[in-house]
Short mmCIF file of N, CA and C in Angstrom, two decimals:
data_model
loop_
_atom_site.label_atom_id
_atom_site.label_comp_id
_atom_site.label_asym_id
_atom_site.label_seq_id
_atom_site.Cartn_x
_atom_site.Cartn_y
_atom_site.Cartn_z
N ILE A 1 80.42 82.02 108.51
CA ILE A 1 81.67 81.40 108.06
C ILE A 1 82.82 82.40 108.18
N LEU A 2 82.60 83.63 107.70
CA LEU A 2 83.66 84.64 107.77
C LEU A 2 84.00 84.98 109.22
N GLU A 3 83.00 84.94 110.09
CA GLU A 3 83.25 85.25 111.50
C GLU A 3 83.96 84.11 112.22
N LYS A 4 83.71 82.88 111.80
CA LYS A 4 84.24 81.72 112.52
C LYS A 4 85.61 81.26 112.04
N ASP A 5 85.94 81.50 110.77
CA ASP A 5 87.17 80.93 110.21
C ASP A 5 88.04 82.03 109.58
N PRO A 6 89.15 82.38 110.21
CA PRO A 6 90.01 83.44 109.67
C PRO A 6 90.71 83.07 108.36
N GLU A 7 90.71 81.78 108.01
CA GLU A 7 91.32 81.34 106.75
C GLU A 7 90.43 81.64 105.54
N ILE A 8 89.13 81.79 105.78
CA ILE A 8 88.18 82.05 104.69
C ILE A 8 88.02 83.56 104.54
N HIS A 9 88.19 84.02 103.31
CA HIS A 9 88.13 85.46 103.03
C HIS A 9 86.94 85.84 102.17
N LEU A 10 86.28 84.87 101.55
CA LEU A 10 85.17 85.17 100.66
C LEU A 10 84.18 84.00 100.66
N VAL A 11 82.88 84.33 100.69
CA VAL A 11 81.82 83.32 100.62
C VAL A 11 80.84 83.77 99.55
N GLY A 12 80.59 82.92 98.56
CA GLY A 12 79.68 83.25 97.48
C GLY A 12 78.55 82.24 97.35
N GLY A 13 77.64 82.52 96.43
CA GLY A 13 76.50 81.64 96.20
C GLY A 13 76.36 81.27 94.74
N THR A 14 75.14 80.99 94.33
CA THR A 14 74.87 80.55 92.95
C THR A 14 73.83 81.44 92.29
N TYR A 15 73.74 81.34 90.98
CA TYR A 15 72.78 82.10 90.18
C TYR A 15 71.57 81.24 89.85
N ILE A 16 70.43 81.90 89.72
CA ILE A 16 69.26 81.34 89.06
C ILE A 16 69.05 82.24 87.85
N ASP A 17 69.23 81.70 86.65
CA ASP A 17 69.06 82.51 85.45
C ASP A 17 67.59 82.82 85.20
N VAL A 18 67.32 84.07 84.90
CA VAL A 18 65.99 84.51 84.49
C VAL A 18 66.08 84.72 82.98
N VAL A 19 65.37 83.89 82.23
CA VAL A 19 65.40 83.99 80.77
C VAL A 19 64.03 84.39 80.28
N GLY A 20 64.01 84.96 79.12
CA GLY A 20 62.74 85.38 78.57
C GLY A 20 62.91 85.96 77.19
N LYS A 21 61.86 86.54 76.72
CA LYS A 21 61.88 87.13 75.39
C LYS A 21 61.14 88.46 75.44
N ARG A 22 61.64 89.41 74.69
CA ARG A 22 61.00 90.71 74.60
C ARG A 22 60.29 90.85 73.25
N SER A 23 59.24 91.66 73.23
CA SER A 23 58.56 91.96 71.99
C SER A 23 59.42 92.95 71.19
N ARG A 24 59.02 93.22 69.96
CA ARG A 24 59.78 94.18 69.14
C ARG A 24 59.79 95.57 69.79
N LEU A 25 58.81 95.87 70.59
CA LEU A 25 58.75 97.17 71.27
C LEU A 25 59.50 97.16 72.60
N GLY A 26 60.05 96.01 72.99
CA GLY A 26 60.84 95.93 74.20
C GLY A 26 60.09 95.44 75.41
N TYR A 27 58.79 95.15 75.25
CA TYR A 27 58.03 94.64 76.39
C TYR A 27 58.34 93.16 76.62
N ILE A 28 58.30 92.75 77.87
CA ILE A 28 58.59 91.36 78.20
C ILE A 28 57.40 90.48 77.79
N LYS A 29 57.69 89.46 76.96
CA LYS A 29 56.65 88.53 76.51
C LYS A 29 56.50 87.36 77.47
N TYR A 30 57.61 86.83 77.95
CA TYR A 30 57.55 85.73 78.92
C TYR A 30 58.85 85.69 79.71
N VAL A 31 58.79 85.07 80.85
CA VAL A 31 59.95 84.90 81.73
C VAL A 31 59.91 83.48 82.27
N SER A 32 61.07 82.85 82.37
CA SER A 32 61.15 81.56 83.05
C SER A 32 62.42 81.55 83.89
N PHE A 33 62.47 80.64 84.84
CA PHE A 33 63.59 80.54 85.74
C PHE A 33 64.26 79.19 85.56
N LYS A 34 65.59 79.20 85.49
CA LYS A 34 66.36 77.97 85.35
C LYS A 34 66.82 77.51 86.73
N ASN A 35 67.25 76.27 86.83
CA ASN A 35 67.77 75.76 88.10
C ASN A 35 69.03 76.53 88.50
N PRO A 36 69.28 76.65 89.80
CA PRO A 36 70.51 77.31 90.25
C PRO A 36 71.73 76.59 89.67
N TYR A 37 72.76 77.35 89.35
CA TYR A 37 73.99 76.71 88.88
C TYR A 37 75.21 77.34 89.54
N SER A 38 76.20 76.53 89.68
CA SER A 38 77.41 76.86 90.42
C SER A 38 78.49 77.41 89.50
N TYR A 39 79.35 78.22 90.08
CA TYR A 39 80.58 78.64 89.40
C TYR A 39 81.76 78.24 90.29
N ALA A 40 81.61 77.14 91.00
CA ALA A 40 82.66 76.65 91.88
C ALA A 40 83.71 75.93 91.04
N LEU A 41 84.67 76.67 90.55
CA LEU A 41 85.73 76.10 89.73
C LEU A 41 86.93 75.76 90.61
N ASP A 42 87.61 74.68 90.25
CA ASP A 42 88.84 74.31 90.93
C ASP A 42 90.01 74.48 89.98
N LEU A 43 91.16 74.74 90.54
CA LEU A 43 92.37 74.93 89.74
C LEU A 43 93.12 73.61 89.64
N GLN A 44 93.50 73.26 88.41
CA GLN A 44 94.30 72.06 88.17
C GLN A 44 95.40 72.41 87.19
N ILE A 45 96.60 71.95 87.45
CA ILE A 45 97.72 72.16 86.53
C ILE A 45 97.97 70.84 85.83
N ASP A 46 97.93 70.87 84.48
CA ASP A 46 98.09 69.62 83.75
C ASP A 46 99.54 69.40 83.34
N SER A 47 99.80 68.31 82.61
CA SER A 47 101.16 67.92 82.24
C SER A 47 101.81 68.90 81.26
N ARG A 48 101.00 69.72 80.59
CA ARG A 48 101.56 70.72 79.66
C ARG A 48 101.90 72.02 80.39
N ASN A 49 101.69 72.07 81.70
CA ASN A 49 101.84 73.26 82.53
C ASN A 49 100.81 74.33 82.15
N TRP A 50 99.59 73.87 81.86
CA TRP A 50 98.45 74.76 81.67
C TRP A 50 97.68 74.81 82.98
N LEU A 51 97.17 75.98 83.32
CA LEU A 51 96.31 76.12 84.48
C LEU A 51 94.87 76.01 83.99
N ASN A 52 94.17 75.01 84.49
CA ASN A 52 92.79 74.76 84.08
C ASN A 52 91.85 75.10 85.23
N MET A 53 90.82 75.87 84.93
CA MET A 53 89.76 76.16 85.90
C MET A 53 88.59 75.29 85.50
N VAL A 54 88.32 74.25 86.29
CA VAL A 54 87.35 73.24 85.88
C VAL A 54 86.30 73.01 86.97
N TYR A 55 85.13 72.55 86.52
CA TYR A 55 84.10 72.12 87.45
C TYR A 55 84.46 70.74 87.97
N THR A 56 84.41 70.57 89.25
CA THR A 56 84.58 69.24 89.82
C THR A 56 83.39 68.99 90.73
N GLU A 57 82.97 67.77 90.76
CA GLU A 57 81.85 67.41 91.63
C GLU A 57 82.33 67.44 93.08
N LYS A 58 81.67 68.23 93.88
CA LYS A 58 81.99 68.30 95.29
C LYS A 58 80.72 68.11 96.08
N GLU A 59 80.84 67.40 97.14
CA GLU A 59 79.70 67.21 98.01
C GLU A 59 79.42 68.49 98.77
N ILE A 60 78.14 68.84 98.85
CA ILE A 60 77.76 69.91 99.74
C ILE A 60 78.06 69.42 101.15
N GLY A 61 78.58 70.26 101.98
CA GLY A 61 78.97 69.84 103.32
C GLY A 61 80.46 69.62 103.43
N ASP A 62 81.17 69.77 102.31
CA ASP A 62 82.63 69.73 102.32
C ASP A 62 83.17 70.79 103.28
N TYR A 63 82.44 71.90 103.39
CA TYR A 63 82.81 72.96 104.34
C TYR A 63 81.53 73.39 105.04
N GLY A 64 81.39 73.07 106.28
CA GLY A 64 80.15 73.38 106.99
C GLY A 64 79.03 72.46 106.51
N LYS A 65 77.83 72.70 106.98
CA LYS A 65 76.71 71.82 106.65
C LYS A 65 76.25 71.95 105.20
N ASN A 66 76.21 73.16 104.66
CA ASN A 66 75.64 73.39 103.33
C ASN A 66 76.60 74.04 102.34
N CYS A 67 77.88 74.05 102.63
CA CYS A 67 78.83 74.79 101.80
C CYS A 67 80.02 73.91 101.41
N ARG A 68 80.89 74.45 100.56
CA ARG A 68 82.07 73.70 100.11
C ARG A 68 83.19 74.66 99.77
N ARG A 69 84.43 74.22 99.97
CA ARG A 69 85.61 75.01 99.58
C ARG A 69 85.77 74.92 98.09
N THR A 70 86.28 75.98 97.50
CA THR A 70 86.47 76.03 96.05
C THR A 70 87.52 77.08 95.72
N ASN A 71 87.76 77.31 94.42
CA ASN A 71 88.70 78.34 93.99
C ASN A 71 88.00 79.55 93.38
N SER A 72 86.68 79.47 93.18
CA SER A 72 85.94 80.64 92.67
C SER A 72 84.45 80.44 92.94
N THR A 73 83.72 81.53 92.87
CA THR A 73 82.27 81.50 92.94
C THR A 73 81.76 82.47 91.89
N HIS A 74 80.46 82.64 91.84
CA HIS A 74 79.92 83.71 90.99
C HIS A 74 80.38 85.05 91.55
N ASN A 75 80.19 86.09 90.77
CA ASN A 75 80.66 87.40 91.23
C ASN A 75 79.62 88.14 92.07
N PHE A 76 78.92 87.41 92.91
CA PHE A 76 78.21 88.01 94.03
C PHE A 76 78.63 87.22 95.25
N PHE A 77 79.06 87.94 96.26
CA PHE A 77 79.66 87.28 97.42
C PHE A 77 79.76 88.26 98.58
N MET A 78 80.10 87.72 99.74
CA MET A 78 80.49 88.51 100.90
C MET A 78 81.96 88.24 101.13
N ALA A 79 82.70 89.30 101.45
CA ALA A 79 84.14 89.14 101.65
C ALA A 79 84.60 90.08 102.76
N ARG A 80 85.76 89.79 103.26
CA ARG A 80 86.36 90.67 104.25
C ARG A 80 86.77 91.98 103.57
N LYS A 81 86.48 93.08 104.21
CA LYS A 81 86.79 94.39 103.65
C LYS A 81 88.29 94.52 103.35
N GLU A 82 89.13 94.10 104.29
CA GLU A 82 90.58 94.22 104.08
C GLU A 82 91.05 93.36 102.91
N THR A 83 90.36 92.26 102.66
CA THR A 83 90.70 91.41 101.51
C THR A 83 90.41 92.13 100.21
N LEU A 84 89.24 92.76 100.12
CA LEU A 84 88.88 93.48 98.89
C LEU A 84 89.77 94.70 98.66
N LEU A 85 90.23 95.31 99.72
CA LEU A 85 91.16 96.43 99.56
C LEU A 85 92.53 95.94 99.08
N LYS A 86 92.92 94.77 99.51
CA LYS A 86 94.21 94.21 99.11
C LYS A 86 94.16 93.57 97.72
N VAL A 87 93.03 92.97 97.39
CA VAL A 87 92.85 92.29 96.10
C VAL A 87 91.63 92.90 95.41
N PRO A 88 91.78 94.04 94.77
CA PRO A 88 90.61 94.70 94.18
C PRO A 88 90.16 94.03 92.88
N TRP A 89 88.89 94.23 92.57
CA TRP A 89 88.32 93.81 91.28
C TRP A 89 88.96 94.66 90.21
N ARG A 90 89.33 94.07 89.10
CA ARG A 90 89.99 94.82 88.02
C ARG A 90 88.94 95.44 87.12
N SER A 91 88.51 96.62 87.47
CA SER A 91 87.38 97.25 86.77
C SER A 91 87.71 97.64 85.33
N LYS A 92 88.98 97.75 84.98
CA LYS A 92 89.33 98.09 83.59
C LYS A 92 89.02 96.95 82.63
N LEU A 93 89.04 95.73 83.16
CA LEU A 93 88.70 94.58 82.31
C LEU A 93 87.19 94.46 82.21
N LYS A 94 86.68 94.27 81.02
CA LYS A 94 85.24 94.10 80.82
C LYS A 94 84.89 92.63 80.61
N MET A 95 85.86 91.81 80.31
CA MET A 95 85.68 90.37 80.16
C MET A 95 86.77 89.68 80.97
N ASN A 96 86.45 88.58 81.52
CA ASN A 96 87.40 87.73 82.25
C ASN A 96 87.94 88.38 83.52
N GLU A 97 87.33 89.46 83.95
CA GLU A 97 87.75 90.08 85.21
C GLU A 97 87.48 89.15 86.39
N HIS A 98 86.48 88.31 86.21
CA HIS A 98 86.10 87.34 87.23
C HIS A 98 87.23 86.34 87.47
N GLU A 99 87.77 85.79 86.39
CA GLU A 99 88.85 84.82 86.52
C GLU A 99 90.09 85.46 87.15
N PHE A 100 90.42 86.69 86.72
CA PHE A 100 91.57 87.39 87.29
C PHE A 100 91.40 87.57 88.79
N PHE A 101 90.23 88.01 89.20
CA PHE A 101 89.99 88.28 90.61
C PHE A 101 90.22 87.02 91.45
N PHE A 102 89.65 85.90 91.02
CA PHE A 102 89.78 84.69 91.82
C PHE A 102 91.19 84.08 91.73
N LEU A 103 91.88 84.25 90.61
CA LEU A 103 93.28 83.83 90.56
C LEU A 103 94.11 84.67 91.52
N ASP A 104 93.90 85.98 91.50
CA ASP A 104 94.62 86.86 92.42
C ASP A 104 94.33 86.48 93.87
N LEU A 105 93.08 86.25 94.16
CA LEU A 105 92.65 85.93 95.52
C LEU A 105 93.25 84.60 96.00
N GLY A 106 93.11 83.56 95.20
CA GLY A 106 93.53 82.23 95.62
C GLY A 106 94.98 81.89 95.37
N MET A 107 95.49 82.25 94.20
CA MET A 107 96.86 81.86 93.86
C MET A 107 97.90 82.82 94.42
N ARG A 108 97.66 84.11 94.25
CA ARG A 108 98.64 85.07 94.74
C ARG A 108 98.64 85.21 96.25
N HIS A 109 97.44 85.22 96.82
CA HIS A 109 97.32 85.52 98.24
C HIS A 109 96.93 84.31 99.09
N ARG A 110 96.57 83.22 98.46
CA ARG A 110 96.20 81.97 99.17
C ARG A 110 95.04 82.18 100.15
N TYR A 111 94.08 83.01 99.77
CA TYR A 111 92.91 83.25 100.59
C TYR A 111 91.87 82.16 100.34
N GLY A 112 91.23 81.71 101.40
CA GLY A 112 90.22 80.67 101.30
C GLY A 112 88.91 81.19 100.74
N ILE A 113 88.26 80.37 99.89
CA ILE A 113 87.01 80.71 99.23
C ILE A 113 86.02 79.58 99.50
N VAL A 114 84.79 79.94 99.82
CA VAL A 114 83.74 78.96 100.08
C VAL A 114 82.52 79.33 99.24
N GLU A 115 81.85 78.32 98.69
CA GLU A 115 80.58 78.51 97.99
C GLU A 115 79.47 77.86 98.81
N CYS A 116 78.37 78.58 98.95
CA CYS A 116 77.17 78.06 99.60
C CYS A 116 76.05 78.05 98.56
N PRO A 117 75.83 76.92 97.87
CA PRO A 117 74.91 76.87 96.74
C PRO A 117 73.46 77.22 97.07
N GLN A 118 73.06 77.08 98.32
CA GLN A 118 71.67 77.39 98.66
C GLN A 118 71.43 78.90 98.72
N VAL A 119 72.48 79.72 98.70
CA VAL A 119 72.34 81.17 98.66
C VAL A 119 72.31 81.57 97.19
N THR A 120 71.19 82.14 96.74
CA THR A 120 71.02 82.41 95.31
C THR A 120 70.59 83.85 95.06
N VAL A 121 70.87 84.30 93.84
CA VAL A 121 70.34 85.57 93.33
C VAL A 121 69.81 85.30 91.93
N LEU A 122 68.90 86.16 91.48
CA LEU A 122 68.40 86.06 90.11
C LEU A 122 69.39 86.75 89.18
N HIS A 123 69.66 86.12 88.04
CA HIS A 123 70.64 86.59 87.07
C HIS A 123 69.94 86.82 85.75
N ASN A 124 69.97 88.05 85.27
CA ASN A 124 69.29 88.43 84.03
C ASN A 124 69.99 87.83 82.82
N MET A 125 69.30 86.94 82.12
CA MET A 125 69.85 86.31 80.92
C MET A 125 69.03 86.64 79.67
N PHE A 126 68.34 87.79 79.69
CA PHE A 126 67.61 88.19 78.49
C PHE A 126 68.61 88.41 77.37
N PRO A 127 68.26 88.02 76.16
CA PRO A 127 69.20 88.21 75.04
C PRO A 127 69.58 89.68 74.87
N ARG A 128 70.84 89.93 74.59
CA ARG A 128 71.31 91.28 74.32
C ARG A 128 70.96 91.65 72.88
N SER A 129 70.73 92.91 72.66
CA SER A 129 70.42 93.36 71.29
C SER A 129 71.69 93.30 70.45
N LEU A 130 71.52 93.20 69.16
CA LEU A 130 72.65 93.19 68.23
C LEU A 130 73.42 94.50 68.34
N THR A 131 72.71 95.60 68.54
CA THR A 131 73.37 96.90 68.69
C THR A 131 74.30 96.88 69.90
N TYR A 132 73.80 96.37 71.02
CA TYR A 132 74.63 96.29 72.23
C TYR A 132 75.83 95.38 72.00
N SER A 133 75.58 94.20 71.47
CA SER A 133 76.65 93.21 71.29
C SER A 133 77.74 93.72 70.35
N SER A 134 77.35 94.44 69.30
CA SER A 134 78.35 94.90 68.34
C SER A 134 79.10 96.14 68.80
N SER A 135 78.54 96.89 69.75
CA SER A 135 79.20 98.12 70.18
C SER A 135 79.89 97.99 71.54
N SER A 136 79.60 96.95 72.28
CA SER A 136 80.14 96.81 73.63
C SER A 136 81.57 96.28 73.59
N SER A 137 82.45 96.94 74.34
CA SER A 137 83.82 96.44 74.43
C SER A 137 83.87 95.12 75.19
N ARG A 138 82.78 94.78 75.86
CA ARG A 138 82.70 93.52 76.59
C ARG A 138 83.03 92.33 75.70
N TYR A 139 82.64 92.40 74.43
CA TYR A 139 82.84 91.26 73.53
C TYR A 139 84.12 91.35 72.71
N THR A 140 84.93 92.37 72.94
CA THR A 140 86.17 92.51 72.19
C THR A 140 87.40 92.53 73.08
N GLU A 141 87.25 92.18 74.35
CA GLU A 141 88.33 92.29 75.31
C GLU A 141 89.11 91.00 75.55
N PHE A 142 88.76 89.91 74.86
CA PHE A 142 89.43 88.64 75.13
C PHE A 142 90.94 88.73 74.96
N CYS A 143 91.39 89.30 73.85
CA CYS A 143 92.83 89.33 73.57
C CYS A 143 93.59 90.11 74.62
N ARG A 144 93.12 91.28 74.94
CA ARG A 144 93.81 92.12 75.93
C ARG A 144 93.84 91.42 77.29
N ALA A 145 92.73 90.83 77.69
CA ALA A 145 92.66 90.17 79.00
C ALA A 145 93.60 88.98 79.06
N PHE A 146 93.63 88.17 78.01
CA PHE A 146 94.46 86.97 78.09
C PHE A 146 95.94 87.27 77.88
N LYS A 147 96.27 88.33 77.16
CA LYS A 147 97.67 88.75 77.10
C LYS A 147 98.14 89.15 78.49
N MET A 148 97.28 89.88 79.20
CA MET A 148 97.60 90.29 80.56
C MET A 148 97.74 89.07 81.47
N LEU A 149 96.83 88.11 81.32
CA LEU A 149 96.87 86.90 82.12
C LEU A 149 98.19 86.15 81.89
N CYS A 150 98.58 86.00 80.63
CA CYS A 150 99.83 85.30 80.31
C CYS A 150 101.04 86.05 80.85
N ARG A 151 101.00 87.37 80.81
CA ARG A 151 102.11 88.17 81.30
C ARG A 151 102.21 88.10 82.84
N GLU A 152 101.09 88.22 83.52
CA GLU A 152 101.12 88.27 84.97
C GLU A 152 101.30 86.89 85.62
N TYR A 153 100.80 85.86 84.98
CA TYR A 153 100.95 84.50 85.50
C TYR A 153 101.83 83.71 84.53
N ASN A 154 103.05 84.23 84.31
CA ASN A 154 103.91 83.71 83.26
C ASN A 154 104.58 82.38 83.57
N SER A 155 104.30 81.81 84.73
CA SER A 155 104.85 80.47 85.00
C SER A 155 104.02 79.39 84.30
N PHE A 156 102.86 79.77 83.75
CA PHE A 156 102.01 78.82 83.04
C PHE A 156 102.10 79.03 81.53
N ARG A 157 102.00 77.94 80.79
CA ARG A 157 102.06 78.00 79.32
C ARG A 157 100.71 78.33 78.71
N GLY A 158 99.63 78.14 79.48
CA GLY A 158 98.30 78.42 78.95
C GLY A 158 97.27 78.33 80.05
N PHE A 159 96.05 78.74 79.71
CA PHE A 159 94.94 78.77 80.65
C PHE A 159 93.69 78.25 79.96
N ARG A 160 92.86 77.57 80.72
CA ARG A 160 91.59 77.09 80.18
C ARG A 160 90.51 77.24 81.25
N THR A 161 89.42 77.87 80.85
CA THR A 161 88.22 77.95 81.67
C THR A 161 87.15 77.17 80.91
N PRO A 162 85.97 77.01 81.47
CA PRO A 162 84.92 76.32 80.71
C PRO A 162 84.51 77.06 79.43
N TRP A 163 84.89 78.33 79.30
CA TRP A 163 84.43 79.13 78.16
C TRP A 163 85.54 79.57 77.22
N VAL A 164 86.76 79.66 77.71
CA VAL A 164 87.85 80.24 76.91
C VAL A 164 89.13 79.47 77.21
N GLN A 165 89.97 79.37 76.20
CA GLN A 165 91.32 78.88 76.46
C GLN A 165 92.31 79.83 75.81
N ALA A 166 93.45 80.01 76.46
CA ALA A 166 94.50 80.90 75.96
C ALA A 166 95.82 80.15 75.97
N ASP A 167 96.47 80.14 74.83
CA ASP A 167 97.78 79.53 74.69
C ASP A 167 98.80 80.66 74.72
N CYS A 168 99.55 80.76 75.80
CA CYS A 168 100.47 81.88 75.97
C CYS A 168 101.64 81.81 75.00
N GLU A 169 102.10 80.61 74.66
CA GLU A 169 103.21 80.49 73.72
C GLU A 169 102.79 80.84 72.30
N GLU A 170 101.60 80.40 71.89
CA GLU A 170 101.09 80.70 70.55
C GLU A 170 100.45 82.08 70.47
N GLN A 171 100.19 82.67 71.63
CA GLN A 171 99.52 83.97 71.75
C GLN A 171 98.16 83.96 71.06
N THR A 172 97.38 82.93 71.38
CA THR A 172 96.03 82.81 70.84
C THR A 172 95.04 82.61 71.96
N ALA A 173 93.83 83.07 71.73
CA ALA A 173 92.72 82.83 72.66
C ALA A 173 91.57 82.28 71.84
N CYS A 174 90.86 81.34 72.41
CA CYS A 174 89.79 80.66 71.70
C CYS A 174 88.56 80.61 72.59
N VAL A 175 87.44 81.08 72.09
CA VAL A 175 86.18 80.98 72.82
C VAL A 175 85.60 79.60 72.56
N LEU A 176 85.21 78.91 73.62
CA LEU A 176 84.68 77.55 73.50
C LEU A 176 83.17 77.63 73.38
N LEU A 177 82.67 77.61 72.16
CA LEU A 177 81.24 77.75 71.91
C LEU A 177 80.49 76.55 72.45
N GLY A 178 79.30 76.82 72.98
CA GLY A 178 78.46 75.75 73.49
C GLY A 178 78.88 75.27 74.87
N ALA A 179 79.86 75.94 75.46
CA ALA A 179 80.36 75.47 76.75
C ALA A 179 79.49 75.87 77.92
N SER A 180 78.38 76.52 77.66
CA SER A 180 77.55 76.92 78.79
C SER A 180 76.73 75.74 79.31
N ASN A 181 76.72 74.63 78.59
CA ASN A 181 76.05 73.44 79.09
C ASN A 181 76.99 72.75 80.06
N ARG A 182 76.80 72.97 81.35
CA ARG A 182 77.74 72.50 82.36
C ARG A 182 77.87 70.98 82.41
N LYS A 183 76.89 70.24 81.93
CA LYS A 183 76.99 68.79 81.94
C LYS A 183 78.02 68.30 80.93
N GLU A 184 78.33 69.11 79.92
CA GLU A 184 79.29 68.69 78.90
C GLU A 184 80.70 69.13 79.22
N MET A 185 80.91 69.87 80.31
CA MET A 185 82.24 70.39 80.59
C MET A 185 83.06 69.40 81.38
#
C-alpha cells in the first residue's frame, strides 16, 4: 500500500489481547486470547464544535481487498520514514499520545491512514499491580495531555474519544468508565 499510493503515509493493524492471571508469586496461572479488535477511529465534528473520535462500521475492502481508510489505528504500524520525522510521536506524553499523533498526522498534515485488520499482534492485557498503577505517571497525565490538546487544537470546544472526553471551555476531562466494550460505543 505504501509503495503503490503516495497519499497513504501509514498502515496499521489490529490487536489480539492476551489476558490472564498471575499467582501471588508472579507465575502465570492461565492465558487466553480475545478476538482481534480495531482502533480505526473516524473524526466527526458535532454541532457543539466538539471533535469526536468514534468507531464507525466500515466494510473491509474500502481500501484495497482487505483494508480500509481511517483516521487512526493501533500504535503498531508501518509508515514512511519522512512522515515520522515530520510528525514525531510525542514521547513526553504518557497518556493520550496516541490520539495526539493521529490528530497531528491526519488533521495537521492531511496524511492518509489505512488499517488492515487481518494484520495482528498480541497485546499484553495482564492486570497491572496496584504498586505500578499508583506510582505510574501514565495514570495521572490526563489533565496535562488534554490541556495541551485544547491549546494546540483551539478551534474546537471539546474532544471525545471512546475512553475520555475533554471540555476545553470548562477545563475538565472525564474518563469514560466501561468504555472498553466496543459494542456499547
